Amino acid sequence: MRQNLAVVLRQLHGTGAASRADLARATGLTKATVSALVGELSDLGLVREVDGAVGGRTGRPATLVSVSGERAAAIGLEVNVGYLAIATVDLEGRVAHERLVEIDRDRATPGMVVTRLASLAARAVRALAVEGRRVIGTGLAVPGLVSQPEGRVLVAPNFGWSDLPLTEMLRDRFRRRSIEAGPVATDNEATMAALAHVATMRAREVDSFLAVSGGVGVGAGVVIDGEAFRGSHGFGGELGHFVVDPGGRRCRCGNRGCLETIAGESNLLRAAGVRRGAGGTGLDRIEQRARRGDPRTVDGLEHVGEALSLGLAAAANLFDPQAIVLGGSFAPLAPWLAPVIERRLADQVLGHRWAPIPVVTSSLGRAAAVHGAAQRALTSLLADPSIVARRSRGGDDA
Ligand SMILES: [Zn+2]
């Protein structure tokens, strides 16, 4: 029964409002079973009835069922270079309680980061409680390699962290401060950012894609059939360390000529001939100069686009994605980067003639990883809807 509850909830979450008859057809369950399951999901506050006409149907109005975010939501947290972020996301995809606080990277000790994350989470839990909503779980996005399922940060080069039990530390802090933020799942920020794009890409009928994310480093998330592909240890997606210029600049990882040494933020600025000024990342200045047609900036972006294409073409030949999403610092520069990448993919990806790969610009900006972290926590609800009842009784699956 519990498994069938999940089947019905996932179906509704994936396809939007549906009638009980549609649900029976889609899941292969009988109409009577579907009605009972919908009743149970409704009691849990996870689905509600909506008017068929509002659901976009024509002809005879039918009572449709849709997912509901009225009772439960998930928290997304992010640790990144220079900031901590929080957002909550519910089953209807509504984002709330977003906050971003700046931190000094050089003084960001693990203890300080955990304390501030816990305070952000505590405030969100209180705000959700006022709305009558429970937190079913928390996702934490970190810029580094994260072991699965333990959530140890094996290495986060930008913070100088290695072999750090960050997930355990956060759970412990939640316990000691009685913060009911549910189980904590930690993952690499690029993987989380990719998860944030699953819903918008599904609306374009895309289920398998690569989401490349620019920042201080360069990361990628691989989504196959709507699920994140992490590799066997959770270490997949390290596009930034594809060597695209053997003998090039030394990378933080110790190798030479990694993609990051060309497309990471400081190198992007250098290539575009822009100095990092006080306040802001300098990306806005790259954009302004490129708009004016400044030759050095346009050439620099072309060079970065070429380097990105080498990594993306290799990944595309390997994974055969339906699309590539450009996010993070690459998103505002997509008008210059995307045409170069699309041209190169057309040359270098064998299957391109039969299945061209569009390069799509992310609209989420810096929020992608924190939204994706909350989505990751929601997946545990989609896998077992009854956790919301257990959480309401004060149970904790952590
Ligand atoms: Zn490297």
Short mmCIF file of C-alpha atoms and ligand atoms in Angstrom, two decimals:
data_model
loop_
_atom_site.label_atom_id
_atom_site.label_comp_id
_atom_site.label_asym_id
_atom_site.label_seq_id
_atom_site.Cartn_x
_atom_site.Cartn_y
_atom_site.Cartn_z
CA MET A 1 0.00 0.00 0.00
CA ARG A 2 2.78 2.39 0.97
CA GLN A 3 4.46 1.72 -2.36
CA ASN A 4 1.24 2.40 -4.29
CA LEU A 5 0.80 5.67 -2.37
CA ALA A 6 4.19 6.69 -3.73
CA VAL A 7 3.26 5.55 -7.26
CA VAL A 8 0.17 7.78 -7.30
CA LEU A 9 1.91 10.77 -5.70
CA ARG A 10 4.86 10.56 -8.12
CA GLN A 11 2.50 10.30 -11.08
CA LEU A 12 0.66 13.46 -9.99
CA HIS A 13 3.90 15.27 -9.23
CA GLY A 14 5.33 14.37 -12.63
CA THR A 15 2.34 15.10 -14.85
CA GLY A 16 0.24 17.64 -12.95
CA ALA A 17 -3.48 17.45 -12.18
CA ALA A 18 -5.27 14.28 -13.32
CA SER A 19 -8.62 12.59 -12.84
CA ARG A 20 -8.85 9.37 -10.84
CA ALA A 21 -9.58 7.54 -14.10
CA ASP A 22 -6.43 9.02 -15.74
CA LEU A 23 -4.43 7.96 -12.69
CA ALA A 24 -5.79 4.42 -12.89
CA ARG A 25 -4.84 4.22 -16.58
CA ALA A 26 -1.36 5.66 -16.01
CA THR A 27 -0.50 3.49 -13.02
CA GLY A 28 -2.25 0.23 -13.97
CA LEU A 29 -4.10 0.24 -10.62
CA THR A 30 -7.87 -0.22 -10.41
CA LYS A 31 -10.10 2.85 -10.06
CA ALA A 32 -11.22 1.69 -6.61
CA THR A 33 -7.60 1.36 -5.45
CA VAL A 34 -6.73 4.77 -6.89
CA SER A 35 -9.71 6.35 -5.10
CA ALA A 36 -8.63 4.83 -1.78
CA LEU A 37 -5.02 5.98 -2.29
CA VAL A 38 -6.11 9.50 -3.26
CA GLY A 39 -8.23 9.57 -0.08
CA GLU A 40 -5.23 8.59 2.01
CA LEU A 41 -2.95 11.14 0.30
CA SER A 42 -5.64 13.76 0.86
CA ASP A 43 -5.76 12.89 4.59
CA LEU A 44 -1.97 13.37 4.68
CA GLY A 45 -2.47 16.81 3.11
CA LEU A 46 -0.38 15.90 0.06
CA VAL A 47 -3.12 16.12 -2.62
CA ARG A 48 -6.30 18.11 -3.09
CA GLU A 49 -9.15 18.23 -5.56
CA VAL A 50 -9.16 20.94 -8.22
CA ASP A 51 -11.74 22.01 -10.76
CA GLY A 52 -11.20 20.27 -14.09
CA ALA A 53 -11.82 23.44 -16.10
CA VAL A 54 -9.08 25.25 -14.15
CA GLY A 55 -6.82 22.29 -14.86
CA GLY A 56 -6.83 23.31 -18.52
CA ARG A 57 -9.21 20.65 -19.79
CA THR A 58 -11.86 21.28 -22.38
CA GLY A 59 -15.22 19.55 -22.78
CA ARG A 60 -16.93 17.82 -19.89
CA PRO A 61 -15.61 19.20 -16.59
CA ALA A 62 -14.03 16.54 -14.41
CA THR A 63 -12.84 16.62 -10.82
CA LEU A 64 -9.08 16.46 -10.97
CA VAL A 65 -6.61 15.71 -8.23
CA SER A 66 -3.37 17.63 -7.86
CA VAL A 67 -0.42 17.65 -5.46
CA SER A 68 -0.68 20.05 -2.54
CA GLY A 69 2.02 21.96 -0.70
CA GLU A 70 -0.31 22.96 2.13
CA ARG A 71 0.96 20.53 4.73
CA ALA A 72 4.63 19.89 4.01
CA ALA A 73 7.73 21.51 2.54
CA ALA A 74 11.44 20.79 2.30
CA ILE A 75 14.39 23.00 3.19
CA GLY A 76 17.30 23.60 0.84
CA LEU A 77 20.59 24.88 2.26
CA GLU A 78 23.73 25.85 0.41
CA VAL A 79 27.29 26.53 1.47
CA ASN A 80 29.20 28.38 -1.20
CA VAL A 81 32.20 30.59 -1.69
CA GLY A 82 31.19 33.88 -0.10
CA TYR A 83 27.63 33.01 0.94
CA LEU A 84 25.18 30.69 2.68
CA ALA A 85 21.68 30.31 1.27
CA ILE A 86 18.33 28.85 2.28
CA ALA A 87 15.01 28.29 0.49
CA THR A 88 11.97 26.12 1.08
CA VAL A 89 10.17 24.30 -1.74
CA ASP A 90 6.88 22.41 -1.52
CA LEU A 91 5.36 19.70 -3.70
CA GLU A 92 3.70 22.34 -5.89
CA GLY A 93 7.14 23.78 -6.60
CA ARG A 94 6.46 26.96 -4.66
CA VAL A 95 9.62 28.56 -3.32
CA ALA A 96 9.51 30.57 -0.08
CA HIS A 97 11.64 31.80 2.82
CA GLU A 98 14.64 32.54 0.58
CA ARG A 99 17.64 34.16 2.20
CA LEU A 100 21.25 34.62 1.26
CA VAL A 101 23.87 35.72 3.78
CA GLU A 102 27.39 36.70 2.85
CA ILE A 103 30.28 34.95 4.60
CA ASP A 104 34.00 35.55 4.56
CA ARG A 105 35.47 32.51 2.81
CA ASP A 106 38.80 32.82 4.62
CA ARG A 107 37.14 32.76 8.02
CA ALA A 108 34.46 30.15 7.20
CA THR A 109 35.31 27.41 9.69
CA PRO A 110 33.08 24.30 9.60
CA GLY A 111 31.77 25.10 13.09
CA MET A 112 30.77 28.64 12.12
CA VAL A 113 29.13 27.44 8.90
CA VAL A 114 27.10 24.77 10.76
CA THR A 115 25.99 27.29 13.42
CA ARG A 116 24.77 29.76 10.82
CA LEU A 117 23.07 27.09 8.69
CA ALA A 118 21.25 25.83 11.80
CA SER A 119 20.05 29.37 12.60
CA LEU A 120 18.76 29.83 9.04
CA ALA A 121 16.98 26.46 9.22
CA ALA A 122 15.48 27.23 12.65
CA ARG A 123 13.95 30.44 11.34
CA ALA A 124 12.47 28.64 8.28
CA VAL A 125 11.05 25.81 10.42
CA ARG A 126 9.32 28.40 12.64
CA ALA A 127 7.93 30.30 9.65
CA LEU A 128 6.60 27.07 8.09
CA ALA A 129 5.04 26.02 11.41
CA VAL A 130 3.08 29.30 11.47
CA GLU A 131 1.73 28.34 8.03
CA GLY A 132 0.76 24.91 9.41
CA ARG A 133 3.48 23.13 7.42
CA ARG A 134 6.01 20.53 8.54
CA VAL A 135 9.53 20.14 7.22
CA ILE A 136 9.91 16.68 5.70
CA GLY A 137 13.64 16.95 5.16
CA THR A 138 16.63 19.13 4.38
CA GLY A 139 19.04 19.06 1.45
CA LEU A 140 22.50 20.62 1.72
CA ALA A 141 24.50 21.68 -1.35
CA VAL A 142 28.28 21.89 -1.01
CA PRO A 143 30.93 22.84 -3.60
CA GLY A 144 33.06 19.71 -3.36
CA LEU A 145 33.11 15.93 -3.51
CA VAL A 146 30.53 14.45 -1.15
CA SER A 147 30.41 10.75 -0.23
CA GLN A 148 27.02 9.03 -0.59
CA PRO A 149 24.95 8.30 1.37
CA GLU A 150 26.98 9.47 4.42
CA GLY A 151 27.36 13.03 3.16
CA ARG A 152 31.01 13.43 4.21
CA VAL A 153 32.70 16.29 2.42
CA LEU A 154 35.75 14.48 1.07
CA VAL A 155 37.21 17.63 -0.39
CA ALA A 156 35.99 21.22 -0.85
CA PRO A 157 39.04 22.93 -2.36
CA ASN A 158 37.66 26.48 -2.14
CA PHE A 159 37.30 26.18 1.64
CA GLY A 160 40.38 24.01 2.19
CA TRP A 161 38.13 21.34 3.77
CA SER A 162 38.88 17.65 3.52
CA ASP A 163 37.26 14.57 5.00
CA LEU A 164 34.77 16.66 6.94
CA PRO A 165 31.62 15.02 8.47
CA LEU A 166 29.55 18.13 7.66
CA THR A 167 26.19 16.30 7.43
CA GLU A 168 26.73 14.63 10.80
CA MET A 169 27.71 17.98 12.34
CA LEU A 170 24.56 19.65 11.01
CA ARG A 171 22.29 16.80 12.17
CA ASP A 172 23.91 16.99 15.57
CA ARG A 173 23.35 20.75 15.75
CA PHE A 174 19.69 20.30 14.72
CA ARG A 175 19.26 17.70 17.47
CA ARG A 176 20.88 19.81 20.17
CA ARG A 177 18.85 22.89 19.24
CA SER A 178 15.63 20.82 18.73
CA ILE A 179 15.29 22.07 15.15
CA GLU A 180 12.80 19.81 13.37
CA ALA A 181 14.31 19.99 9.91
CA GLY A 182 13.98 16.27 9.14
CA PRO A 183 16.66 13.99 7.68
CA VAL A 184 19.61 15.77 6.04
CA ALA A 185 20.93 14.75 2.61
CA THR A 186 24.09 16.41 1.33
CA ASP A 187 25.28 16.49 -2.26
CA ASN A 188 27.54 18.35 -4.64
CA GLU A 189 26.17 21.78 -5.58
CA ALA A 190 26.23 21.14 -9.35
CA THR A 191 24.20 17.94 -8.89
CA MET A 192 21.72 19.87 -6.72
CA ALA A 193 21.58 22.67 -9.33
CA ALA A 194 20.79 20.10 -12.02
CA LEU A 195 17.89 18.75 -9.90
CA ALA A 196 16.45 22.27 -9.74
CA HIS A 197 16.02 22.18 -13.52
CA VAL A 198 14.18 18.84 -13.74
CA ALA A 199 10.69 20.41 -13.59
CA THR A 200 11.34 23.22 -16.10
CA MET A 201 13.07 20.85 -18.50
CA ARG A 202 10.21 18.34 -18.19
CA ALA A 203 7.89 21.14 -19.37
CA ARG A 204 10.02 21.18 -22.55
CA GLU A 205 9.68 17.38 -22.74
CA VAL A 206 13.34 16.96 -21.79
CA ASP A 207 14.13 14.25 -19.20
CA SER A 208 17.85 13.76 -19.84
CA PHE A 209 20.20 16.72 -19.83
CA LEU A 210 23.52 18.10 -18.66
CA ALA A 211 23.41 21.20 -16.46
CA VAL A 212 26.74 23.00 -16.42
CA SER A 213 27.24 25.57 -13.75
CA GLY A 214 29.89 28.30 -13.71
CA GLY A 215 31.25 29.89 -10.56
CA VAL A 216 34.64 29.97 -8.89
CA GLY A 217 34.85 26.43 -10.27
CA VAL A 218 32.95 24.69 -13.05
CA GLY A 219 30.62 21.81 -12.21
CA ALA A 220 28.05 19.76 -14.05
CA GLY A 221 25.08 17.69 -13.07
CA VAL A 222 23.94 14.80 -15.22
CA VAL A 223 20.20 14.06 -15.24
CA ILE A 224 19.03 10.85 -16.89
CA ASP A 225 15.31 10.06 -17.10
CA GLY A 226 14.58 12.75 -14.52
CA GLU A 227 17.06 11.41 -11.95
CA ALA A 228 20.52 12.68 -11.03
CA PHE A 229 23.29 10.37 -12.19
CA ARG A 230 26.11 10.57 -9.68
CA GLY A 231 28.40 7.76 -10.75
CA SER A 232 29.17 4.86 -8.45
CA HIS A 233 30.60 6.98 -5.58
CA GLY A 234 28.81 10.30 -6.12
CA PHE A 235 31.89 11.76 -7.79
CA GLY A 236 30.45 12.19 -11.29
CA GLY A 237 29.95 15.50 -13.09
CA GLU A 238 33.41 16.98 -12.49
CA LEU A 239 33.37 18.70 -15.86
CA GLY A 240 35.63 21.46 -14.50
CA HIS A 241 38.51 18.98 -14.33
CA PHE A 242 38.26 17.78 -17.92
CA VAL A 243 41.67 18.63 -19.34
CA VAL A 244 41.01 20.86 -22.35
CA ASP A 245 44.50 22.40 -22.64
CA PRO A 246 47.26 19.91 -21.76
CA GLY A 247 50.24 21.94 -20.58
CA GLY A 248 48.00 24.94 -19.79
CA ARG A 249 47.64 26.75 -16.46
CA ARG A 250 47.97 24.84 -13.20
CA CYS A 251 44.58 23.94 -11.69
CA ARG A 252 43.78 23.87 -7.92
CA CYS A 253 43.52 20.08 -8.32
CA GLY A 254 47.21 19.90 -9.28
CA ASN A 255 46.75 19.08 -12.97
CA ARG A 256 47.29 21.46 -15.85
CA GLY A 257 44.78 22.83 -18.33
CA CYS A 258 41.53 21.76 -16.63
CA LEU A 259 38.41 23.48 -18.00
CA GLU A 260 38.23 25.48 -14.75
CA THR A 261 41.56 27.14 -15.54
CA ILE A 262 39.83 28.77 -18.54
CA ALA A 263 36.13 28.98 -17.61
CA GLY A 264 36.27 29.41 -13.80
CA GLU A 265 35.16 32.90 -12.76
CA SER A 266 38.56 34.55 -12.24
CA ASN A 267 39.84 33.14 -15.55
CA LEU A 268 36.65 34.19 -17.30
CA LEU A 269 37.27 37.76 -16.09
CA ARG A 270 40.88 37.63 -17.22
CA ALA A 271 39.90 36.27 -20.65
CA ALA A 272 37.31 39.05 -21.05
CA GLY A 273 39.80 41.70 -19.93
CA VAL A 274 37.76 42.72 -16.86
CA ARG A 275 39.19 43.37 -13.40
CA ARG A 276 37.27 42.16 -10.36
CA GLY A 277 36.21 45.41 -8.70
CA ALA A 278 34.94 46.14 -5.22
CA GLY A 279 31.47 44.61 -4.88
CA GLY A 280 29.97 42.40 -7.57
CA THR A 281 31.69 39.61 -9.40
CA GLY A 282 32.56 41.57 -12.53
CA LEU A 283 30.16 39.47 -14.63
CA ASP A 284 27.90 42.49 -15.14
CA ARG A 285 30.87 44.38 -16.59
CA ILE A 286 31.69 41.50 -18.95
CA GLU A 287 28.07 41.58 -20.08
CA GLN A 288 28.11 45.37 -20.64
CA ARG A 289 31.32 45.23 -22.65
CA ALA A 290 30.11 42.29 -24.71
CA ARG A 291 26.88 44.17 -25.49
CA ARG A 292 28.94 47.11 -26.71
CA GLY A 293 30.89 44.68 -28.91
CA ASP A 294 34.22 45.27 -27.15
CA PRO A 295 36.57 43.08 -29.26
CA ARG A 296 38.73 41.80 -26.37
CA THR A 297 35.67 40.76 -24.36
CA VAL A 298 33.92 39.14 -27.32
CA ASP A 299 37.14 37.26 -28.25
CA GLY A 300 37.60 36.22 -24.61
CA LEU A 301 34.05 34.84 -24.43
CA GLU A 302 34.60 33.01 -27.72
CA HIS A 303 37.72 31.40 -26.21
CA VAL A 304 35.81 30.37 -23.07
CA GLY A 305 32.95 29.04 -25.23
CA GLU A 306 35.44 26.96 -27.25
CA ALA A 307 36.93 25.47 -24.06
CA LEU A 308 33.48 24.71 -22.65
CA SER A 309 32.54 23.06 -25.95
CA LEU A 310 35.45 20.63 -25.67
CA GLY A 311 34.20 19.37 -22.32
CA LEU A 312 30.53 19.47 -23.28
CA ALA A 313 31.05 17.71 -26.63
CA ALA A 314 32.93 14.89 -24.88
CA ALA A 315 30.15 14.59 -22.29
CA ALA A 316 27.45 14.76 -24.99
CA ASN A 317 29.11 12.03 -27.05
CA LEU A 318 29.16 9.89 -23.91
CA PHE A 319 25.68 10.61 -22.46
CA ASP A 320 23.55 11.56 -25.50
CA PRO A 321 21.60 14.28 -23.63
CA GLN A 322 18.48 15.97 -25.06
CA ALA A 323 19.73 19.42 -24.00
CA ILE A 324 22.46 21.32 -22.18
CA VAL A 325 21.59 23.93 -19.54
CA LEU A 326 24.00 26.82 -18.95
CA GLY A 327 23.76 28.10 -15.38
CA GLY A 328 25.57 30.10 -12.71
CA SER A 329 28.01 32.67 -14.12
CA PHE A 330 27.51 31.24 -17.64
CA ALA A 331 23.79 32.16 -17.71
CA PRO A 332 24.13 35.96 -18.15
CA LEU A 333 26.85 35.33 -20.75
CA ALA A 334 24.82 32.74 -22.66
CA PRO A 335 24.07 35.13 -25.60
CA TRP A 336 27.80 34.90 -26.44
CA LEU A 337 28.67 31.43 -25.14
CA ALA A 338 25.69 29.41 -26.40
CA PRO A 339 26.16 30.06 -30.15
CA VAL A 340 29.83 28.98 -29.94
CA ILE A 341 28.88 25.85 -28.01
CA GLU A 342 26.00 24.95 -30.34
CA ARG A 343 28.27 25.37 -33.38
CA ARG A 344 30.95 23.14 -31.84
CA LEU A 345 28.47 20.51 -30.71
CA ALA A 346 27.19 20.34 -34.29
CA ASP A 347 30.77 19.59 -35.46
CA GLN A 348 31.90 17.31 -32.68
CA VAL A 349 28.91 15.26 -31.51
CA LEU A 350 28.40 12.29 -33.78
CA GLY A 351 24.64 12.02 -33.30
CA HIS A 352 24.02 15.75 -33.67
CA ARG A 353 22.74 15.51 -37.24
CA TRP A 354 19.85 13.32 -36.10
CA ALA A 355 19.34 14.86 -32.66
CA PRO A 356 20.68 18.42 -32.35
CA ILE A 357 21.36 19.44 -28.74
CA PRO A 358 19.88 22.82 -27.82
CA VAL A 359 21.77 24.95 -25.30
CA VAL A 360 19.23 26.36 -22.84
CA THR A 361 19.90 29.24 -20.43
CA SER A 362 19.03 28.71 -16.76
CA SER A 363 16.69 31.29 -15.28
CA LEU A 364 17.50 30.38 -11.68
CA GLY A 365 20.78 32.27 -11.28
CA ARG A 366 22.56 31.63 -7.99
CA ALA A 367 19.38 30.05 -6.56
CA ALA A 368 19.66 26.81 -8.57
CA ALA A 369 21.69 24.80 -6.04
CA VAL A 370 19.59 25.77 -3.01
CA HIS A 371 16.30 25.07 -4.86
CA GLY A 372 17.72 21.73 -6.02
CA ALA A 373 18.78 20.87 -2.47
CA ALA A 374 15.15 21.26 -1.35
CA GLN A 375 14.00 19.19 -4.35
CA ARG A 376 16.42 16.48 -3.30
CA ALA A 377 14.77 16.39 0.14
CA LEU A 378 11.32 16.23 -1.49
CA THR A 379 12.33 13.06 -3.33
CA SER A 380 12.22 11.17 -0.03
CA LEU A 381 8.59 12.26 0.36
CA LEU A 382 7.85 11.14 -3.20
CA ALA A 383 9.45 7.78 -2.43
CA ASP A 384 7.44 7.32 0.79
CA PRO A 385 4.53 9.75 1.34
CA SER A 386 3.77 8.27 4.78
CA ILE A 387 6.86 10.02 6.21
CA VAL A 388 4.74 13.15 6.52
CA ALA A 389 2.48 11.34 9.02
CA ARG A 390 5.49 10.07 10.95
CA ARG A 391 7.01 13.58 11.01
CA SER A 392 3.69 14.99 12.23
CA ARG A 393 3.86 12.62 15.20
CA GLY A 394 7.29 14.04 15.96
CA GLY A 395 9.25 11.11 14.56
CA ASP A 396 12.60 11.67 12.90
CA ASP A 397 14.03 9.37 10.25
CA ALA A 398 17.51 10.88 10.46
ZN ZN B 1 41.58 20.46 -12.17
#
